[in-house]
Tab-separated table of C-alpha atoms in Angstrom:
chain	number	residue	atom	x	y	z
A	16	UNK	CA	-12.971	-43.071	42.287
A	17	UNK	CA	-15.442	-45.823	41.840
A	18	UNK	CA	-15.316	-48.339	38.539
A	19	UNK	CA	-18.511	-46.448	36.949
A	20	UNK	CA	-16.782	-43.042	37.848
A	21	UNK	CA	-13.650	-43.826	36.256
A	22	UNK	CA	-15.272	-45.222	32.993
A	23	UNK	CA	-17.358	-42.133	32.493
A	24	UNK	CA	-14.370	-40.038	32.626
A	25	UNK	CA	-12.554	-42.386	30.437
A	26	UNK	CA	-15.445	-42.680	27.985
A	27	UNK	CA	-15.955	-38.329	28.294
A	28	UNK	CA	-11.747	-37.915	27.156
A	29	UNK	CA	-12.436	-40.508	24.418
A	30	UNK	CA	-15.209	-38.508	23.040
A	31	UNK	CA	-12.995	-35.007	23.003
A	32	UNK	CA	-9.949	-36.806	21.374
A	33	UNK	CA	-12.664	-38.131	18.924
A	34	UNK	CA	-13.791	-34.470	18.509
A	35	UNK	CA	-10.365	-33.558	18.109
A	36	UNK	CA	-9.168	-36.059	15.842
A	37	UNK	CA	-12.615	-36.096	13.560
A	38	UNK	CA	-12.542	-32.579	12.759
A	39	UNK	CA	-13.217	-31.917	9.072
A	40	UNK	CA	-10.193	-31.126	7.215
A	41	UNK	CA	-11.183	-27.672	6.017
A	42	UNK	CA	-11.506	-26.649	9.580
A	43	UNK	CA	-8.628	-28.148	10.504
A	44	UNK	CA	-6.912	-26.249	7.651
A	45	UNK	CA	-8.688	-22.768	8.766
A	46	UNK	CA	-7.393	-23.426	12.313
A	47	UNK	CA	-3.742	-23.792	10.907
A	48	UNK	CA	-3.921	-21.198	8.760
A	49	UNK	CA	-4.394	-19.193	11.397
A	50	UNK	CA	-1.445	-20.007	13.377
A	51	UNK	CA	2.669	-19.306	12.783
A	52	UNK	CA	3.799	-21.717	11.047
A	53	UNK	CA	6.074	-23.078	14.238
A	54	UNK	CA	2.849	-23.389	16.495
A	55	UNK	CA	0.986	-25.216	13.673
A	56	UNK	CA	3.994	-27.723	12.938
A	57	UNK	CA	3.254	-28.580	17.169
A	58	UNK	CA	-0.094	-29.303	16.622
A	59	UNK	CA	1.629	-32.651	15.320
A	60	UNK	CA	1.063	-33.854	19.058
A	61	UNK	CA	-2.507	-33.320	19.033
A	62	UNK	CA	-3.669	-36.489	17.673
A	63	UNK	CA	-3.159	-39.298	14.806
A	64	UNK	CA	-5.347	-37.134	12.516
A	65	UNK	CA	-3.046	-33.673	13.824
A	66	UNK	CA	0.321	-35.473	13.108
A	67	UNK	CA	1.130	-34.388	9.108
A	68	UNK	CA	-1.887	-31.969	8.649
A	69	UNK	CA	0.873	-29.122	9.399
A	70	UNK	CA	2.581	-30.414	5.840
A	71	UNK	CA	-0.165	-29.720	3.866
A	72	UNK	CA	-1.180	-26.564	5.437
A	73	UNK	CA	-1.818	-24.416	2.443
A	74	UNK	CA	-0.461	-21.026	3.393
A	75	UNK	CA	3.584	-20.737	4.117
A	76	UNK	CA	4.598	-17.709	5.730
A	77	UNK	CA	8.133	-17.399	6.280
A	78	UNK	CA	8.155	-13.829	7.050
A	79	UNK	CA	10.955	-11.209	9.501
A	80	UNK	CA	8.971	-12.905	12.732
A	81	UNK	CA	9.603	-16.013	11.751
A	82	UNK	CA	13.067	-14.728	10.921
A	83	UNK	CA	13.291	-13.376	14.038
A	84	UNK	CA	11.960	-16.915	16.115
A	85	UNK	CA	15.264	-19.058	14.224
A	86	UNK	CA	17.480	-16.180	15.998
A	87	UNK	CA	16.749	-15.896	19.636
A	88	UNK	CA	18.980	-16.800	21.822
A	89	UNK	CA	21.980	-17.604	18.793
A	90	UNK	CA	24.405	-15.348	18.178
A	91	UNK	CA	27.006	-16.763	15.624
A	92	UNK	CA	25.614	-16.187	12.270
A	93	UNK	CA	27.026	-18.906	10.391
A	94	UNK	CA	25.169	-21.237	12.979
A	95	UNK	CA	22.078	-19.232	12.601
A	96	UNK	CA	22.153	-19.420	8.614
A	97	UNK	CA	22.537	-23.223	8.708
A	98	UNK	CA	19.662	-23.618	11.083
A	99	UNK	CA	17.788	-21.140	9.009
A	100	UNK	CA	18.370	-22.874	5.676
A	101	UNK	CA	17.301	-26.591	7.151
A	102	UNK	CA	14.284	-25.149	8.571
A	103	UNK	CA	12.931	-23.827	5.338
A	104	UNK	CA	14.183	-26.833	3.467
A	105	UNK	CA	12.507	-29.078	5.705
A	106	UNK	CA	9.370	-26.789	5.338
A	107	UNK	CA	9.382	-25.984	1.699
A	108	UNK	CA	10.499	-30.255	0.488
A	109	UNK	CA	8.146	-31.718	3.114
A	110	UNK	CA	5.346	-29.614	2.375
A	111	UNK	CA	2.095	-31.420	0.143
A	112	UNK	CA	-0.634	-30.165	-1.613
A	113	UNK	CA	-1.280	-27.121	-3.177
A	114	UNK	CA	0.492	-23.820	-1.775
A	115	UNK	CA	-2.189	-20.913	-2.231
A	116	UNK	CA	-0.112	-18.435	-0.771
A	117	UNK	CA	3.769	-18.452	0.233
A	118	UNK	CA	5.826	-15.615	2.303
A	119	UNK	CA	9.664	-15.543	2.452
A	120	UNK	CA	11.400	-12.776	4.078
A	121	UNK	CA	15.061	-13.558	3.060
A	122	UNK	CA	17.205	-11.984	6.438
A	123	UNK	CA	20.557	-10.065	5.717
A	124	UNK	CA	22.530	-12.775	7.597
A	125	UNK	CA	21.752	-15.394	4.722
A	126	UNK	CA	24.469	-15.549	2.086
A	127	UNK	CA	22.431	-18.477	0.381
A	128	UNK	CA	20.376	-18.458	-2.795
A	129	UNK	CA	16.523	-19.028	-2.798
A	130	UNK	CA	15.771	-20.751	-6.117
A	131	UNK	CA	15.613	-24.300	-4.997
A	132	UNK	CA	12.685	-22.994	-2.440
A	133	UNK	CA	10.539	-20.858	-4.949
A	134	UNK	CA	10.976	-23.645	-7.607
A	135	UNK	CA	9.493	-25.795	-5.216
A	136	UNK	CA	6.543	-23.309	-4.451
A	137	UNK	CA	6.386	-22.645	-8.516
A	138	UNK	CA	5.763	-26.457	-8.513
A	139	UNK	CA	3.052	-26.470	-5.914
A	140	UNK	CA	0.675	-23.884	-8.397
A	141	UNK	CA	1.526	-21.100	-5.925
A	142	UNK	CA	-1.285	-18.611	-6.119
A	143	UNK	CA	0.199	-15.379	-3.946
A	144	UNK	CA	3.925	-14.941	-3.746
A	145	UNK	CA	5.424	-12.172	-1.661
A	146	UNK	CA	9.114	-12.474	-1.720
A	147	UNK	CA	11.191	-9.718	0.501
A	148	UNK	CA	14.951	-9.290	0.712
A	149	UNK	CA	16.330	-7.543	3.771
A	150	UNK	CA	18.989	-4.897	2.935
A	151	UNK	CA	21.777	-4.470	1.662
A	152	UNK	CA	20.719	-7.738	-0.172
A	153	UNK	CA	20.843	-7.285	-3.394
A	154	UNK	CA	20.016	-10.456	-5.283
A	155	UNK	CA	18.824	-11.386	-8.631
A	156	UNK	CA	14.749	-12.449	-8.525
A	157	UNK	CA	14.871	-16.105	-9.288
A	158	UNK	CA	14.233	-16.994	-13.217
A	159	UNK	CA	11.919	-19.761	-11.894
A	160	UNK	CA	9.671	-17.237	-10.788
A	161	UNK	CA	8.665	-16.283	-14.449
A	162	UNK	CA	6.848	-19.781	-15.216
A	163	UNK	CA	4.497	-19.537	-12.014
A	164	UNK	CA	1.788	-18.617	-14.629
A	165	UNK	CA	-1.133	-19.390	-11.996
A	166	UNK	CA	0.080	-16.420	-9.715
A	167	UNK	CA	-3.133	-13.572	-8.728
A	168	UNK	CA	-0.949	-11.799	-6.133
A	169	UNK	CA	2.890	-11.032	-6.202
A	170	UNK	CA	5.004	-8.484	-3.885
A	171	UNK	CA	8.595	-8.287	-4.129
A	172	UNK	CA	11.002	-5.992	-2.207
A	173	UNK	CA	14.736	-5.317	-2.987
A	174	UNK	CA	15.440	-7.007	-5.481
A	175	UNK	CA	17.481	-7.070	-8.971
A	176	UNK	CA	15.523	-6.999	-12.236
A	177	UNK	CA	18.082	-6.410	-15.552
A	178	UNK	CA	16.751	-8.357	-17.252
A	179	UNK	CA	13.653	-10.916	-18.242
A	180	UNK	CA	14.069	-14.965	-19.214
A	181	UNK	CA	13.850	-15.059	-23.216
A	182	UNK	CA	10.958	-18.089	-22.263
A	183	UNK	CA	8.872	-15.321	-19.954
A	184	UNK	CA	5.400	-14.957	-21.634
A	185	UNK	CA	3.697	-13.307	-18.634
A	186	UNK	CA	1.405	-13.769	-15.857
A	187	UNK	CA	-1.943	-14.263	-17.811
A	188	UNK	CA	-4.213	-14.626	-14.455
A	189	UNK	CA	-1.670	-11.513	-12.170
A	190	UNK	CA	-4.453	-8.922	-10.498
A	191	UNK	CA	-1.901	-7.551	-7.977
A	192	UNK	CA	1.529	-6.325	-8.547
A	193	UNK	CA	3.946	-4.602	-5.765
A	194	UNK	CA	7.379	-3.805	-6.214
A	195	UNK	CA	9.664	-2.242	-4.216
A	196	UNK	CA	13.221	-0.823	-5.117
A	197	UNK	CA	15.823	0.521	-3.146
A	198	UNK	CA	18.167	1.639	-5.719
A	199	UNK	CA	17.850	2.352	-9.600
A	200	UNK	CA	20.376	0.670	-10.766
A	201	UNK	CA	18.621	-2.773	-9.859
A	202	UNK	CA	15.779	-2.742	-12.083
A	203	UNK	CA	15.869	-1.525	-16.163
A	204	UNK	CA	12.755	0.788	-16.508
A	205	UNK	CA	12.357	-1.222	-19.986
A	206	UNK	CA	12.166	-4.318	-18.268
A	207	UNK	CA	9.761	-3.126	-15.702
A	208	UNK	CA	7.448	-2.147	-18.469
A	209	UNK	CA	7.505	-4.956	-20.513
A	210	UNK	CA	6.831	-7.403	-16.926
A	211	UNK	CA	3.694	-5.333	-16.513
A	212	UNK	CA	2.497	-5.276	-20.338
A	213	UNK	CA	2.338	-9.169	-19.681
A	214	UNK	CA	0.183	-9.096	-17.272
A	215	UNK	CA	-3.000	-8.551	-19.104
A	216	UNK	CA	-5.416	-8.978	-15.834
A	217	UNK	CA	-3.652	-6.702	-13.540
A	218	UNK	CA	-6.101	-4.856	-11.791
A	219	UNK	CA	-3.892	-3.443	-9.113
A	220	UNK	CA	-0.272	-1.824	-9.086
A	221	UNK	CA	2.163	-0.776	-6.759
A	222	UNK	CA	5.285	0.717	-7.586
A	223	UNK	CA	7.607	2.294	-4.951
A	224	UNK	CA	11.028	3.443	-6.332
A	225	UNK	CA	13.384	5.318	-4.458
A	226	UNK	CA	15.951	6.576	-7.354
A	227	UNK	CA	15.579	8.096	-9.666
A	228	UNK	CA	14.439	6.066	-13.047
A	229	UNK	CA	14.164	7.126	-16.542
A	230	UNK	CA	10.806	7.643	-18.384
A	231	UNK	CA	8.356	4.791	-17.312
A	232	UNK	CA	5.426	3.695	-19.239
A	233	UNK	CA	2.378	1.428	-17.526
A	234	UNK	CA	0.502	0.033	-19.753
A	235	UNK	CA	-2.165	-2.102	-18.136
A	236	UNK	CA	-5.754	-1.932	-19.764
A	237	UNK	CA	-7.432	-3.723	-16.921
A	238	UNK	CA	-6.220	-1.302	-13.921
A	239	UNK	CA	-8.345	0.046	-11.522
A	240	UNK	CA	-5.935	0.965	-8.738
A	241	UNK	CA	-2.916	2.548	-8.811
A	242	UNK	CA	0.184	3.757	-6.081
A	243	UNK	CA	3.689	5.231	-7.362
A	244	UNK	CA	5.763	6.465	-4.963
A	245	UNK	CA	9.390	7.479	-4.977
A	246	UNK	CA	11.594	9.548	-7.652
A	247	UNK	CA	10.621	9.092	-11.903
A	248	UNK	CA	11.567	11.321	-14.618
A	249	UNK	CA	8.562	10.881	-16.539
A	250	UNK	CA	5.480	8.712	-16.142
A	251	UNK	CA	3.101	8.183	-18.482
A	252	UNK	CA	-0.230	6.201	-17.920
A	253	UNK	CA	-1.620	3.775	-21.440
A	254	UNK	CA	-5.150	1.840	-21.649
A	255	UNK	CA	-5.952	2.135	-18.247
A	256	UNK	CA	-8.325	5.666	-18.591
A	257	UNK	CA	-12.069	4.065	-18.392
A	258	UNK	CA	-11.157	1.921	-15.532
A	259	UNK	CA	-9.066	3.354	-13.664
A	260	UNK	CA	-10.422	4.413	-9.719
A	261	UNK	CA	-7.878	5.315	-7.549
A	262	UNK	CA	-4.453	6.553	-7.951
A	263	UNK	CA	-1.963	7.099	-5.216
A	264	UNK	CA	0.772	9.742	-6.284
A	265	UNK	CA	3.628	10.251	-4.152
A	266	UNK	CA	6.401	10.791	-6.725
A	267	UNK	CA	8.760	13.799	-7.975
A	268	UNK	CA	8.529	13.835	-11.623
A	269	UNK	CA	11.328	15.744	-13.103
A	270	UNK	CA	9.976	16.435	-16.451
A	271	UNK	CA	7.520	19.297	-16.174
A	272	UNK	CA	5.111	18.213	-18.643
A	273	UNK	CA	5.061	14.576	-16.899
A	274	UNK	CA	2.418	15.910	-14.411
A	275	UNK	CA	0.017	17.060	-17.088
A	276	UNK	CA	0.198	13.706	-19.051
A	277	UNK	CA	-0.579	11.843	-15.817
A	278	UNK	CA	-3.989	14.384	-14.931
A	279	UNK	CA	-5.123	13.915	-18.685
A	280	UNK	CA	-5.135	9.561	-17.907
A	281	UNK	CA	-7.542	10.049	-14.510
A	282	UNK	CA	-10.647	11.709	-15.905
A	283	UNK	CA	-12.186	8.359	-14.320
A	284	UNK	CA	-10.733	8.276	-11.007
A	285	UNK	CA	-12.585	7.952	-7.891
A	286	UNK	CA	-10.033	8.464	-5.308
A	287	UNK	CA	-6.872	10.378	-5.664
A	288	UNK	CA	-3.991	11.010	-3.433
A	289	UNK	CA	-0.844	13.606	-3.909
A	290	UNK	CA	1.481	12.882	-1.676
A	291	UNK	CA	5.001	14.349	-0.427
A	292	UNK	CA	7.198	14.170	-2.996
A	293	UNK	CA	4.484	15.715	-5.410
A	294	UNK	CA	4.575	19.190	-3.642
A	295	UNK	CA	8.623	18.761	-3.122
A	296	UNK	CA	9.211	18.803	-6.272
A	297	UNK	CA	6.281	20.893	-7.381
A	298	UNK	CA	8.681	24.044	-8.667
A	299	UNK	CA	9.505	21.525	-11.398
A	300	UNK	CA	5.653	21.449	-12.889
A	301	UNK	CA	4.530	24.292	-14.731
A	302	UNK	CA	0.599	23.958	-13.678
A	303	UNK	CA	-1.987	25.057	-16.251
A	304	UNK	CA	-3.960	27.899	-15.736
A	305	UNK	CA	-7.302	25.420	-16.154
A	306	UNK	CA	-7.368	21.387	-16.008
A	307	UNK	CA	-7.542	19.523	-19.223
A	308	UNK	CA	-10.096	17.572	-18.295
A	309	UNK	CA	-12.905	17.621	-15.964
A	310	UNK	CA	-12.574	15.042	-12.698
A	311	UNK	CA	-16.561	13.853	-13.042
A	312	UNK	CA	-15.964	11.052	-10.661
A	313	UNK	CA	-13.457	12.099	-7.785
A	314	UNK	CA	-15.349	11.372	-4.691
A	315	UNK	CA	-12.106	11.387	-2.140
A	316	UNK	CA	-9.025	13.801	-2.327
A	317	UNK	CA	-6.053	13.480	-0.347
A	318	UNK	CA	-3.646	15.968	0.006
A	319	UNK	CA	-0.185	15.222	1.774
A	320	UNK	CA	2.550	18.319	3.105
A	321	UNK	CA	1.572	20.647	0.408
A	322	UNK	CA	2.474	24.175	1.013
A	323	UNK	CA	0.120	26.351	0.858
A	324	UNK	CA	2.371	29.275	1.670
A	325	UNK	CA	3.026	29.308	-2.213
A	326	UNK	CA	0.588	30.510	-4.763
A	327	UNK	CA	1.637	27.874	-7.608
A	328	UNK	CA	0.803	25.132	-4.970
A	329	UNK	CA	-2.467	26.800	-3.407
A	330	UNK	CA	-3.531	27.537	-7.143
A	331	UNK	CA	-3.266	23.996	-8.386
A	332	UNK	CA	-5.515	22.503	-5.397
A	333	UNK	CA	-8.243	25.702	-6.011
A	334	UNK	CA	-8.161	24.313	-9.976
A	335	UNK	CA	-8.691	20.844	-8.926
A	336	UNK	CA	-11.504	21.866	-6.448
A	337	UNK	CA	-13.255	23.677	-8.956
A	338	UNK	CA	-12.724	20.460	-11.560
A	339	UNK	CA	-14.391	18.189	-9.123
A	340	UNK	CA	-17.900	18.681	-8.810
A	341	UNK	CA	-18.499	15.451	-7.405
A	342	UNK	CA	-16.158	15.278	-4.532
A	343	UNK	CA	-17.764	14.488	-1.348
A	344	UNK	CA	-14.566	14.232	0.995
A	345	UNK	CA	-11.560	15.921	1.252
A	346	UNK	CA	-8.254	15.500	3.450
A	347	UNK	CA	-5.478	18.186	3.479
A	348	UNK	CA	-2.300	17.678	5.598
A	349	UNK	CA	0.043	20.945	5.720
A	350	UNK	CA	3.554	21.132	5.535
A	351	UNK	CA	4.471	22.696	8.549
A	352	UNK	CA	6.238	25.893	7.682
A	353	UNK	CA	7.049	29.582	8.514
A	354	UNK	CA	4.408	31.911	7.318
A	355	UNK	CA	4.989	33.335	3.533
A	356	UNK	CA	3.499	35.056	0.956
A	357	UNK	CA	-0.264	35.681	1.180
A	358	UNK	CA	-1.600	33.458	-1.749
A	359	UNK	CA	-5.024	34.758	-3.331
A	360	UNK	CA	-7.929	33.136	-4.412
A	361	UNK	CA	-8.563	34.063	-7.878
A	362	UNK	CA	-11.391	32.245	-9.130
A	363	UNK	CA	-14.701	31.588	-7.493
A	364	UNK	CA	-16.583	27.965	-7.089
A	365	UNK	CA	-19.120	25.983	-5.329
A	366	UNK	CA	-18.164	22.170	-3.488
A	367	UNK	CA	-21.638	20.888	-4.521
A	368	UNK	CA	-20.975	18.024	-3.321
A	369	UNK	CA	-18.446	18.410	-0.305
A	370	UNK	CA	-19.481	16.577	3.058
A	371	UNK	CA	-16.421	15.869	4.639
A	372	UNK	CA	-13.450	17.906	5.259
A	373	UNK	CA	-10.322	17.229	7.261
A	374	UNK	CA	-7.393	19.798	7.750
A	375	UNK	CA	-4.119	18.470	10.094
A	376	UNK	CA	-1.252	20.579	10.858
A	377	UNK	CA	-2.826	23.969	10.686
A	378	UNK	CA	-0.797	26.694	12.444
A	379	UNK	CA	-3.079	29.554	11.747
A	380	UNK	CA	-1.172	31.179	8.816
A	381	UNK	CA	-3.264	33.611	6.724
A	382	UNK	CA	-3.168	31.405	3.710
A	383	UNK	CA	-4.453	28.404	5.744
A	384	UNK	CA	-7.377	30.705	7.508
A	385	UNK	CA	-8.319	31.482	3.557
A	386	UNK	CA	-8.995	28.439	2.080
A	387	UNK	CA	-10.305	27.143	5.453
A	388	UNK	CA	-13.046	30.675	5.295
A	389	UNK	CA	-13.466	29.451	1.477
A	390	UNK	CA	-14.709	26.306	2.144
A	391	UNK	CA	-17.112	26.676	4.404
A	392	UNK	CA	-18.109	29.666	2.709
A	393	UNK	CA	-18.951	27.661	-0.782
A	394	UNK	CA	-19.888	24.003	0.493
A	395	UNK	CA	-23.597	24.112	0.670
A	396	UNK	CA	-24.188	20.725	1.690
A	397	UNK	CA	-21.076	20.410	4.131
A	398	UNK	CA	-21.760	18.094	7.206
A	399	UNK	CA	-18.499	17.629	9.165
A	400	UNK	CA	-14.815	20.067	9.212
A	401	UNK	CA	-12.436	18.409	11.144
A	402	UNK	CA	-9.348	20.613	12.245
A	403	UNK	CA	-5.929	19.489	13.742
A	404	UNK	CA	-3.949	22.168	14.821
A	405	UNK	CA	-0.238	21.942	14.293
A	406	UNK	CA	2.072	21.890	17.767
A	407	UNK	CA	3.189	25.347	16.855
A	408	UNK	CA	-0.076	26.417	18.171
A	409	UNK	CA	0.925	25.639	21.422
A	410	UNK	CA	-0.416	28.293	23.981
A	411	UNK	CA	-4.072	28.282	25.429
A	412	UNK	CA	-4.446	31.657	24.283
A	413	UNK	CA	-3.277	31.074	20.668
A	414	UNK	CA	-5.911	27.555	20.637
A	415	UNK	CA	-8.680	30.065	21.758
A	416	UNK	CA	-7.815	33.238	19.018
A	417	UNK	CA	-7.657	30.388	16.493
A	418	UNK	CA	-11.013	28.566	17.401
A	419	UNK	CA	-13.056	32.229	17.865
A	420	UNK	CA	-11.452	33.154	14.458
A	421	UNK	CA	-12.712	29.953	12.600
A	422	UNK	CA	-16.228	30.220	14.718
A	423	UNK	CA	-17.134	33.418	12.775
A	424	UNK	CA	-16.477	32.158	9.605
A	425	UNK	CA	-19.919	32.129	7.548
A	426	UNK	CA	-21.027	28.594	6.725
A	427	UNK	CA	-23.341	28.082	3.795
A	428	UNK	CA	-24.327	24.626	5.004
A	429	UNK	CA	-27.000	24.878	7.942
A	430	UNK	CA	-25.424	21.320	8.919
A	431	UNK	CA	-22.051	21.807	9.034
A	432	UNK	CA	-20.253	21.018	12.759
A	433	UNK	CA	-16.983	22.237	12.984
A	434	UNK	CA	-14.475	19.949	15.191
A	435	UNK	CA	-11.310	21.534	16.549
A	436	UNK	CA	-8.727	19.250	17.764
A	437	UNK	CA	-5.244	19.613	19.295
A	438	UNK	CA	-2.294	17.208	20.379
């Protein structure tokens, strides 16, 4: 290679480890941000400019991968929870700058406690916190926790919550809240309800409780969206009714007037879900013979294993049809079942606004066929049916009586297309 040759490669490799090394530091942040947190502490190498950038990378995500990454190729646990417990410490103390948003995924081989680390985020003005421990853990949520008063976003899974610091005030600027709980006896319903009272922003809420708890009270005057899922005796919605657009209900309320409280907070609601445990549990409600209140702004239903085999259950979804005049699209998933008792439609009703529908799991059971007829029968503006046929329709011969049956249904929309679809 001659002299001019080798200085115009020379000069070309200083130029891209310029480019490299001058990059501006919010791109160099949006390029580590989106990279585990192992392969952004290599870009170290890179360059002068590369070598701490990794330390003041602004989002921490110690989730189960990077759980999983410490582990390979160890097998004695003691080693791996020492190795574990440097890392993060070496992460967490090292880190500088702000922290906008910090993961830990605490792994059931680590008998250590986690306060020194989310002190340290606390004291960074963390902004999300999402703090999961694997089971059986059953640990107590860090009292430190309670003074991050700059949080927006918080999730925390398996956990124990008895009680509240006597210094807690609340999380003036909290929007989203998830919690997840294993087992009852970790968290005091009182002490739930009291954590979200003090949250005076909270826009969005996610509670998923899987024992039973005692009579729980949300009172959150700000929320707009809404998921419970799991067992309650009694739930009862306060201050949320003008703003609240989309509830996701997949609980088994044991108190049989809990149900009717709940329908009388979501005269707002937008989107609305009912999900398993609703319909398990379902002999438990006594349903009205009309709604309380009229559902002027449900746009999107979804309906999860209900059993339409029963007239109490196929009853209750004909009265919220009929209180919906707005809805526009509608999603029912059967519980497969044995064929029952022929449930009847006793009132009559018009979708207005129904565009569209969406049945799964259909096996061809008279009750099914009804409300399927029904539908396209009293949806005048209806543009799309979509129907997935349950595996018990298994035969060619059944798929074709099925899809001639539902072919000579009358259809009061001139527009509607009716899609049949099988696994």
């Amino acid at each position: 290679m001659s002299a001019v040759a080798a200085a115009i490669n020379n000069r070309s490799c200083v130029k891209d480890a310029d480019r490299i090394s001058n990059l501006p530091l919010d791109s160099t942040h949006k390029i580590l941000q989106r990279l585990p947190l192992k392969e952004a502490a290599k870009t170290s190498v890179l360059s002068q400019h590369w070598r701490f950038q990794w330390a003041s990378n602004q989002q921490l995500i110690l989730d189960e991968s990077f759980c999983k990454s410490i582990q390979e190729g160890r097998n004695e646990s003691a080693d791996i929870s020492l190795i574990y417990s440097n890392v993060v410490n070496k992460i967490i103390l090292s880190h500088v700058g702000p922290i906008s948003k910090f993961v830990l995924y605490v792994p059931s081989w680590f008998p250590g406690e986690t306060y020194i680390w989310i002190r340290c985020v606390c004291a960074h003005d963390v902004k999300e916190l999402t703090l999961v421990f694997a089971p059986p853990l059953l640990k107590n949520l860090p009292t430190c926790l309670f003074s991050c008063s700059g949080l927006t976003h918080s999730t925390l899974k398996r956990f124990k919550l008895l009680s509240l610091p006597p210094t807690f005030t609340g999380f003036p600027c909290l929007i989203h809240l998830e919690i997840e709980a294993n087992r009852f006896e970790c968290i005091d319903a009182k002490m739930l309800e009291s954590c979200i009272s003090r949250c005076p922003q909270l826009e969005s809420l996610h509670l998923m409780i899987y024992e039973p708890v005692n009579n729980l009270t949300i009172l959150a005057p700000k929320l707009k969206d809404l998921l419970v899922r799991g067992c309650l005796n009694s739930l009862c919605i306060k201050g949320a009714m003008p703003t609240i657009k989309s509830v996701v209900l997949d609980s088994g309320l044991y108190h049989s007037d809990s149900m009717n409280k709940i329908i009388s907070s979501l005269a707002s609601v937008e989107m609305l879900v009912l999900g398993t445990f609703v319909w398990q549990y379902f002999h438990r409600y006594n349903p009205p013979r009309n709604f309380p209140i009229k559902f002027g702004q449900l746009r999107t239903l979804n309906i999860v294993d209900i059993y339409l085999h029963t007239q109490s259950q196929f009853s209750f979804v004909l009265y919220l049809f009929a209180s919906s005049p707005k809805l526009e699209r509608l999603s029912i998933q059967v519980k497969e079942t044995k064929n029952g008792n022929d449930a009847q439609i006793k009132r009559s009703f018009i979708f207005e606004s129904l565009r569209k529908v969406k049945l799964s799991r259909i096996s061809g059971w008279r009750n099914e066929l009804q409300l399927l007829e029904y539908i396209l029968a009293h949806s005048p503006v209806l543009e799309e049916m979509t129907i997935e046929l349950s595996t018990n329709i298994a035969g060619a011969e059944e798929k074709f009586n099925f899809a001639t049956e539902a072919m000579r249904y009358r259809r009061s929309s001139p527009n509607a297309e009716l899609k049949i679809k099988t696994k």
